[in-house]
């Protein structure tokens, strides 16, 4: 059992408050596994070369144009393979389980807000706070578009979802769809690393007169 104290510092309350939680061996093993998965993520080619979100969005006479840093299928497949343990909710040390564990153990309103802000990025990406584009009823800057792609043509081969994704590609063009996919994956990766910062506070926290501070 490990007892952890963190100081939560919010913009409206720079002094913050100290919150405490207890983590058993199983909890710590889950968090350590989460960090180990992110260490592997850092070693992927796309991360080593600088994973980039979408760099431009414009409308032309041919329709919407999304631009992003080019990447190979091999780089994409490596990234997806390494992301599986943290991306898929039913994996033992997934983002879902690590985030849920922190929320349950600390039970603090300000920390919960911080976790929800990270989840928003994980679920919708980094652009969803500023804009949204839809094709029919399908939001583009949303977790549902990435799940459609993953379940239709990547992690699974659901025929209905594959057909729906084919329609998205037809509407956007393949190049635009590739830029969109990488943009949403960038949001996932960004959220994973934001959560890791908090996980490492828990794993690395040492007892002392001043608990480590977390800005929320």
PDB file of C-alpha atoms in Angstrom:
ATOM      1  CA  UNK A   1       0.000   0.000   0.000  1.00  0.00           C
ATOM      2  CA  UNK A   2       1.295   3.446  -0.928  1.00  0.00           C
ATOM      3  CA  UNK A   3      -0.139   6.659   0.502  1.00  0.00           C
ATOM      4  CA  UNK A   4       0.177   9.620  -1.851  1.00  0.00           C
ATOM      5  CA  UNK A   5      -0.292  13.335  -1.203  1.00  0.00           C
ATOM      6  CA  UNK A   6      -0.603  15.857  -4.031  1.00  0.00           C
ATOM      7  CA  UNK A   7      -1.124  19.592  -3.948  1.00  0.00           C
ATOM      8  CA  UNK A   8      -3.745  20.729  -6.462  1.00  0.00           C
ATOM      9  CA  UNK A   9      -3.100  24.297  -7.636  1.00  0.00           C
ATOM     10  CA  UNK A  10      -5.823  25.957  -9.701  1.00  0.00           C
ATOM     11  CA  UNK A  11      -5.588  29.320 -11.470  1.00  0.00           C
ATOM     12  CA  UNK A  12      -8.141  30.828  -9.110  1.00  0.00           C
ATOM     13  CA  UNK A  13      -6.386  29.275  -6.102  1.00  0.00           C
ATOM     14  CA  UNK A  14      -2.581  29.283  -6.626  1.00  0.00           C
ATOM     15  CA  UNK A  15      -1.949  28.035  -3.096  1.00  0.00           C
ATOM     16  CA  UNK A  16      -4.137  25.048  -3.817  1.00  0.00           C
ATOM     17  CA  UNK A  17      -5.189  22.206  -1.587  1.00  0.00           C
ATOM     18  CA  UNK A  18      -3.519  18.968  -0.583  1.00  0.00           C
ATOM     19  CA  UNK A  19      -5.331  15.769  -1.490  1.00  0.00           C
ATOM     20  CA  UNK A  20      -4.455  12.236  -0.468  1.00  0.00           C
ATOM     21  CA  UNK A  21      -5.107   8.738  -1.736  1.00  0.00           C
ATOM     22  CA  UNK A  22      -3.975   5.180  -1.099  1.00  0.00           C
ATOM     23  CA  UNK A  23      -2.904   2.815  -3.869  1.00  0.00           C
ATOM     24  CA  UNK A  24      -2.495  -0.928  -3.373  1.00  0.00           C
ATOM     25  CA  UNK A  25       0.005  -3.115  -5.217  1.00  0.00           C
ATOM     26  CA  UNK A  26      -2.462  -3.921  -8.009  1.00  0.00           C
ATOM     27  CA  UNK A  27      -3.147  -0.208  -8.532  1.00  0.00           C
ATOM     28  CA  UNK A  28       0.553   0.593  -8.740  1.00  0.00           C
ATOM     29  CA  UNK A  29       1.162  -2.294 -11.136  1.00  0.00           C
ATOM     30  CA  UNK A  30      -1.551  -0.953 -13.447  1.00  0.00           C
ATOM     31  CA  UNK A  31      -0.052   2.545 -13.412  1.00  0.00           C
ATOM     32  CA  UNK A  32       3.453   1.192 -13.994  1.00  0.00           C
ATOM     33  CA  UNK A  33       2.187  -0.834 -16.946  1.00  0.00           C
ATOM     34  CA  UNK A  34       0.509   2.278 -18.336  1.00  0.00           C
ATOM     35  CA  UNK A  35       3.810   4.185 -18.193  1.00  0.00           C
ATOM     36  CA  UNK A  36       5.674   1.254 -19.747  1.00  0.00           C
ATOM     37  CA  UNK A  37       3.252   1.317 -22.688  1.00  0.00           C
ATOM     38  CA  UNK A  38       3.891   5.027 -23.167  1.00  0.00           C
ATOM     39  CA  UNK A  39       7.640   4.431 -23.098  1.00  0.00           C
ATOM     40  CA  UNK A  40       7.112   2.036 -26.020  1.00  0.00           C
ATOM     41  CA  UNK A  41       4.950   4.658 -27.713  1.00  0.00           C
ATOM     42  CA  UNK A  42       7.811   7.156 -27.564  1.00  0.00           C
ATOM     43  CA  UNK A  43       9.976   4.703 -29.507  1.00  0.00           C
ATOM     44  CA  UNK A  44       7.659   4.482 -32.532  1.00  0.00           C
ATOM     45  CA  UNK A  45       8.814   6.066 -35.770  1.00  0.00           C
ATOM     46  CA  UNK A  46       5.986   8.596 -35.858  1.00  0.00           C
ATOM     47  CA  UNK A  47       6.784   9.818 -32.346  1.00  0.00           C
ATOM     48  CA  UNK A  48      10.514   9.856 -33.028  1.00  0.00           C
ATOM     49  CA  UNK A  49       9.953  11.931 -36.171  1.00  0.00           C
ATOM     50  CA  UNK A  50       7.458  14.261 -34.511  1.00  0.00           C
ATOM     51  CA  UNK A  51       3.815  13.215 -34.532  1.00  0.00           C
ATOM     52  CA  UNK A  52       1.916  16.099 -36.079  1.00  0.00           C
ATOM     53  CA  UNK A  53      -1.757  17.100 -35.947  1.00  0.00           C
ATOM     54  CA  UNK A  54      -3.583  18.455 -38.958  1.00  0.00           C
ATOM     55  CA  UNK A  55      -1.751  21.547 -40.168  1.00  0.00           C
ATOM     56  CA  UNK A  56      -4.416  23.155 -42.321  1.00  0.00           C
ATOM     57  CA  UNK A  57      -8.100  23.210 -43.212  1.00  0.00           C
ATOM     58  CA  UNK A  58      -9.493  25.124 -46.156  1.00  0.00           C
ATOM     59  CA  UNK A  59     -12.357  25.112 -48.608  1.00  0.00           C
ATOM     60  CA  UNK A  60     -11.700  25.035 -52.326  1.00  0.00           C
ATOM     61  CA  UNK A  61     -13.867  24.681 -55.402  1.00  0.00           C
ATOM     62  CA  UNK A  62     -13.427  20.913 -55.024  1.00  0.00           C
ATOM     63  CA  UNK A  63     -14.559  20.948 -51.391  1.00  0.00           C
ATOM     64  CA  UNK A  64     -12.829  20.761 -48.033  1.00  0.00           C
ATOM     65  CA  UNK A  65      -9.065  20.252 -47.977  1.00  0.00           C
ATOM     66  CA  UNK A  66      -7.258  18.923 -44.899  1.00  0.00           C
ATOM     67  CA  UNK A  67      -3.487  18.999 -44.791  1.00  0.00           C
ATOM     68  CA  UNK A  68      -1.099  17.182 -42.513  1.00  0.00           C
ATOM     69  CA  UNK A  69       2.396  15.805 -42.310  1.00  0.00           C
ATOM     70  CA  UNK A  70       2.688  12.754 -44.611  1.00  0.00           C
ATOM     71  CA  UNK A  71       3.246   9.323 -43.096  1.00  0.00           C
ATOM     72  CA  UNK A  72       3.644   5.795 -44.393  1.00  0.00           C
ATOM     73  CA  UNK A  73       1.290   2.889 -43.797  1.00  0.00           C
ATOM     74  CA  UNK A  74       4.125   1.071 -42.022  1.00  0.00           C
ATOM     75  CA  UNK A  75       4.505   3.975 -39.584  1.00  0.00           C
ATOM     76  CA  UNK A  76       0.753   4.080 -39.012  1.00  0.00           C
ATOM     77  CA  UNK A  77       0.495   0.339 -38.399  1.00  0.00           C
ATOM     78  CA  UNK A  78       3.388   0.439 -35.923  1.00  0.00           C
ATOM     79  CA  UNK A  79       1.696   3.274 -34.034  1.00  0.00           C
ATOM     80  CA  UNK A  80      -1.651   1.470 -33.899  1.00  0.00           C
ATOM     81  CA  UNK A  81      -0.021  -1.741 -32.690  1.00  0.00           C
ATOM     82  CA  UNK A  82       1.780   0.016 -29.836  1.00  0.00           C
ATOM     83  CA  UNK A  83      -1.323   2.034 -28.932  1.00  0.00           C
ATOM     84  CA  UNK A  84      -3.551  -1.022 -28.438  1.00  0.00           C
ATOM     85  CA  UNK A  85      -2.784  -1.608 -24.719  1.00  0.00           C
ATOM     86  CA  UNK A  86      -3.730   1.960 -23.810  1.00  0.00           C
ATOM     87  CA  UNK A  87      -6.285   2.791 -26.498  1.00  0.00           C
ATOM     88  CA  UNK A  88      -8.637  -0.178 -26.130  1.00  0.00           C
ATOM     89  CA  UNK A  89     -10.782   0.235 -23.026  1.00  0.00           C
ATOM     90  CA  UNK A  90     -10.840  -3.471 -22.115  1.00  0.00           C
ATOM     91  CA  UNK A  91      -7.041  -3.696 -21.862  1.00  0.00           C
ATOM     92  CA  UNK A  92      -5.755  -3.962 -18.277  1.00  0.00           C
ATOM     93  CA  UNK A  93      -3.703  -0.750 -18.289  1.00  0.00           C
ATOM     94  CA  UNK A  94      -5.762   1.244 -20.770  1.00  0.00           C
ATOM     95  CA  UNK A  95      -6.245   4.997 -20.626  1.00  0.00           C
ATOM     96  CA  UNK A  96      -9.782   4.270 -19.463  1.00  0.00           C
ATOM     97  CA  UNK A  97      -8.637   2.162 -16.515  1.00  0.00           C
ATOM     98  CA  UNK A  98      -5.728   4.391 -15.495  1.00  0.00           C
ATOM     99  CA  UNK A  99      -7.837   7.554 -15.584  1.00  0.00           C
ATOM    100  CA  UNK A 100     -10.712   5.875 -13.761  1.00  0.00           C
ATOM    101  CA  UNK A 101      -8.381   4.582 -11.063  1.00  0.00           C
ATOM    102  CA  UNK A 102      -6.980   8.047 -10.336  1.00  0.00           C
ATOM    103  CA  UNK A 103     -10.459   9.528 -10.166  1.00  0.00           C
ATOM    104  CA  UNK A 104     -11.699   6.855  -7.770  1.00  0.00           C
ATOM    105  CA  UNK A 105      -8.715   6.984  -5.457  1.00  0.00           C
ATOM    106  CA  UNK A 106      -8.438  10.759  -5.078  1.00  0.00           C
ATOM    107  CA  UNK A 107     -12.151  11.657  -5.164  1.00  0.00           C
ATOM    108  CA  UNK A 108     -11.468  15.372  -5.523  1.00  0.00           C
ATOM    109  CA  UNK A 109     -13.593  17.867  -7.457  1.00  0.00           C
ATOM    110  CA  UNK A 110     -10.705  19.861  -8.917  1.00  0.00           C
ATOM    111  CA  UNK A 111      -8.786  16.768  -9.940  1.00  0.00           C
ATOM    112  CA  UNK A 112     -11.950  15.352 -11.507  1.00  0.00           C
ATOM    113  CA  UNK A 113     -12.247  18.510 -13.620  1.00  0.00           C
ATOM    114  CA  UNK A 114      -8.651  18.056 -14.722  1.00  0.00           C
ATOM    115  CA  UNK A 115      -9.289  14.432 -15.667  1.00  0.00           C
ATOM    116  CA  UNK A 116     -12.422  15.447 -17.585  1.00  0.00           C
ATOM    117  CA  UNK A 117     -10.433  18.040 -19.534  1.00  0.00           C
ATOM    118  CA  UNK A 118      -7.921  15.359 -20.522  1.00  0.00           C
ATOM    119  CA  UNK A 119     -10.768  13.007 -21.455  1.00  0.00           C
ATOM    120  CA  UNK A 120     -12.290  15.652 -23.719  1.00  0.00           C
ATOM    121  CA  UNK A 121      -9.047  15.718 -25.720  1.00  0.00           C
ATOM    122  CA  UNK A 122      -8.864  11.914 -25.692  1.00  0.00           C
ATOM    123  CA  UNK A 123     -12.450  11.560 -26.908  1.00  0.00           C
ATOM    124  CA  UNK A 124     -12.762  14.438 -29.356  1.00  0.00           C
ATOM    125  CA  UNK A 125      -9.288  15.685 -30.198  1.00  0.00           C
ATOM    126  CA  UNK A 126      -7.737  19.093 -29.843  1.00  0.00           C
ATOM    127  CA  UNK A 127      -9.814  20.963 -32.438  1.00  0.00           C
ATOM    128  CA  UNK A 128     -13.260  20.077 -31.099  1.00  0.00           C
ATOM    129  CA  UNK A 129     -13.117  22.896 -28.532  1.00  0.00           C
ATOM    130  CA  UNK A 130     -12.804  25.418 -31.345  1.00  0.00           C
ATOM    131  CA  UNK A 131     -14.718  24.050 -34.321  1.00  0.00           C
ATOM    132  CA  UNK A 132     -16.695  21.152 -35.724  1.00  0.00           C
ATOM    133  CA  UNK A 133     -17.351  19.856 -39.237  1.00  0.00           C
ATOM    134  CA  UNK A 134     -19.984  17.268 -40.110  1.00  0.00           C
ATOM    135  CA  UNK A 135     -20.697  15.025 -43.065  1.00  0.00           C
ATOM    136  CA  UNK A 136     -24.359  14.180 -42.790  1.00  0.00           C
ATOM    137  CA  UNK A 137     -24.764  13.317 -39.115  1.00  0.00           C
ATOM    138  CA  UNK A 138     -21.121  12.324 -38.654  1.00  0.00           C
ATOM    139  CA  UNK A 139     -18.897  14.729 -36.730  1.00  0.00           C
ATOM    140  CA  UNK A 140     -15.334  14.717 -38.031  1.00  0.00           C
ATOM    141  CA  UNK A 141     -13.555  16.002 -34.930  1.00  0.00           C
ATOM    142  CA  UNK A 142     -14.940  13.340 -32.630  1.00  0.00           C
ATOM    143  CA  UNK A 143     -14.024   9.949 -31.197  1.00  0.00           C
ATOM    144  CA  UNK A 144     -16.800   8.325 -33.211  1.00  0.00           C
ATOM    145  CA  UNK A 145     -14.986   8.954 -36.512  1.00  0.00           C
ATOM    146  CA  UNK A 146     -11.823   7.300 -35.229  1.00  0.00           C
ATOM    147  CA  UNK A 147     -13.750   4.344 -33.791  1.00  0.00           C
ATOM    148  CA  UNK A 148     -15.506   3.950 -37.130  1.00  0.00           C
ATOM    149  CA  UNK A 149     -12.137   3.729 -38.869  1.00  0.00           C
ATOM    150  CA  UNK A 150     -10.527   1.484 -36.242  1.00  0.00           C
ATOM    151  CA  UNK A 151     -13.437  -0.951 -36.095  1.00  0.00           C
ATOM    152  CA  UNK A 152     -14.056  -0.915 -39.823  1.00  0.00           C
ATOM    153  CA  UNK A 153     -10.596  -1.272 -41.322  1.00  0.00           C
ATOM    154  CA  UNK A 154      -7.917  -1.481 -38.611  1.00  0.00           C
ATOM    155  CA  UNK A 155      -8.361  -3.264 -35.263  1.00  0.00           C
ATOM    156  CA  UNK A 156     -11.516  -5.010 -36.481  1.00  0.00           C
ATOM    157  CA  UNK A 157     -13.188  -5.589 -39.842  1.00  0.00           C
ATOM    158  CA  UNK A 158     -16.844  -4.846 -39.195  1.00  0.00           C
ATOM    159  CA  UNK A 159     -18.461  -4.828 -42.652  1.00  0.00           C
ATOM    160  CA  UNK A 160     -21.033  -2.160 -41.813  1.00  0.00           C
ATOM    161  CA  UNK A 161     -18.430   0.170 -40.317  1.00  0.00           C
ATOM    162  CA  UNK A 162     -16.053  -0.509 -43.203  1.00  0.00           C
ATOM    163  CA  UNK A 163     -18.775   0.532 -45.643  1.00  0.00           C
ATOM    164  CA  UNK A 164     -19.498   3.664 -43.606  1.00  0.00           C
ATOM    165  CA  UNK A 165     -15.798   4.541 -43.586  1.00  0.00           C
ATOM    166  CA  UNK A 166     -15.635   4.028 -47.353  1.00  0.00           C
ATOM    167  CA  UNK A 167     -18.367   6.649 -47.690  1.00  0.00           C
ATOM    168  CA  UNK A 168     -16.387   9.040 -45.493  1.00  0.00           C
ATOM    169  CA  UNK A 169     -13.331   8.526 -47.703  1.00  0.00           C
ATOM    170  CA  UNK A 170     -15.459   9.074 -50.795  1.00  0.00           C
ATOM    171  CA  UNK A 171     -16.789  12.340 -49.385  1.00  0.00           C
ATOM    172  CA  UNK A 172     -13.428  13.582 -48.083  1.00  0.00           C
ATOM    173  CA  UNK A 173     -10.978  11.891 -50.509  1.00  0.00           C
ATOM    174  CA  UNK A 174      -8.417   9.392 -49.243  1.00  0.00           C
ATOM    175  CA  UNK A 175      -5.780  12.080 -48.629  1.00  0.00           C
ATOM    176  CA  UNK A 176      -8.132  14.159 -46.501  1.00  0.00           C
ATOM    177  CA  UNK A 177      -9.243  11.073 -44.580  1.00  0.00           C
ATOM    178  CA  UNK A 178      -5.616  10.193 -43.787  1.00  0.00           C
ATOM    179  CA  UNK A 179      -5.003  13.711 -42.472  1.00  0.00           C
ATOM    180  CA  UNK A 180      -8.158  13.495 -40.347  1.00  0.00           C
ATOM    181  CA  UNK A 181      -7.201  10.105 -38.892  1.00  0.00           C
ATOM    182  CA  UNK A 182      -3.758  11.320 -37.874  1.00  0.00           C
ATOM    183  CA  UNK A 183      -5.231  14.484 -36.380  1.00  0.00           C
ATOM    184  CA  UNK A 184      -7.542  12.449 -34.146  1.00  0.00           C
ATOM    185  CA  UNK A 185      -4.747  10.036 -33.226  1.00  0.00           C
ATOM    186  CA  UNK A 186      -2.625  13.036 -32.269  1.00  0.00           C
ATOM    187  CA  UNK A 187      -5.351  14.060 -29.818  1.00  0.00           C
ATOM    188  CA  UNK A 188      -5.360  10.569 -28.308  1.00  0.00           C
ATOM    189  CA  UNK A 189      -1.587  10.584 -27.903  1.00  0.00           C
ATOM    190  CA  UNK A 190      -1.611  14.078 -26.410  1.00  0.00           C
ATOM    191  CA  UNK A 191      -4.193  13.001 -23.821  1.00  0.00           C
ATOM    192  CA  UNK A 192      -2.239   9.838 -23.016  1.00  0.00           C
ATOM    193  CA  UNK A 193       0.866  11.850 -22.185  1.00  0.00           C
ATOM    194  CA  UNK A 194      -1.104  14.415 -20.179  1.00  0.00           C
ATOM    195  CA  UNK A 195      -2.487  11.610 -18.044  1.00  0.00           C
ATOM    196  CA  UNK A 196       0.985  10.106 -17.725  1.00  0.00           C
ATOM    197  CA  UNK A 197       2.189  13.289 -16.012  1.00  0.00           C
ATOM    198  CA  UNK A 198      -0.339  12.700 -13.254  1.00  0.00           C
ATOM    199  CA  UNK A 199       0.411   8.974 -13.090  1.00  0.00           C
ATOM    200  CA  UNK A 200       4.100   9.738 -12.600  1.00  0.00           C
ATOM    201  CA  UNK A 201       3.289  12.101  -9.747  1.00  0.00           C
ATOM    202  CA  UNK A 202       1.687   9.107  -8.037  1.00  0.00           C
ATOM    203  CA  UNK A 203       4.460   6.638  -8.841  1.00  0.00           C
ATOM    204  CA  UNK A 204       7.348   9.000  -8.068  1.00  0.00           C
ATOM    205  CA  UNK A 205       5.849  10.805  -5.077  1.00  0.00           C
ATOM    206  CA  UNK A 206       8.056  10.671  -2.002  1.00  0.00           C
ATOM    207  CA  UNK A 207       6.953  11.512   1.496  1.00  0.00           C
ATOM    208  CA  UNK A 208       8.109  14.941   2.625  1.00  0.00           C
ATOM    209  CA  UNK A 209       6.968  18.260   4.091  1.00  0.00           C
ATOM    210  CA  UNK A 210       5.740  19.643   0.738  1.00  0.00           C
ATOM    211  CA  UNK A 211       3.678  17.399  -1.569  1.00  0.00           C
ATOM    212  CA  UNK A 212       4.340  17.741  -5.324  1.00  0.00           C
ATOM    213  CA  UNK A 213       2.041  20.227  -7.056  1.00  0.00           C
ATOM    214  CA  UNK A 214      -0.307  19.472  -9.934  1.00  0.00           C
ATOM    215  CA  UNK A 215      -1.648  22.441 -11.918  1.00  0.00           C
ATOM    216  CA  UNK A 216      -5.292  22.048 -12.941  1.00  0.00           C
TER     217      UNK A 216
END
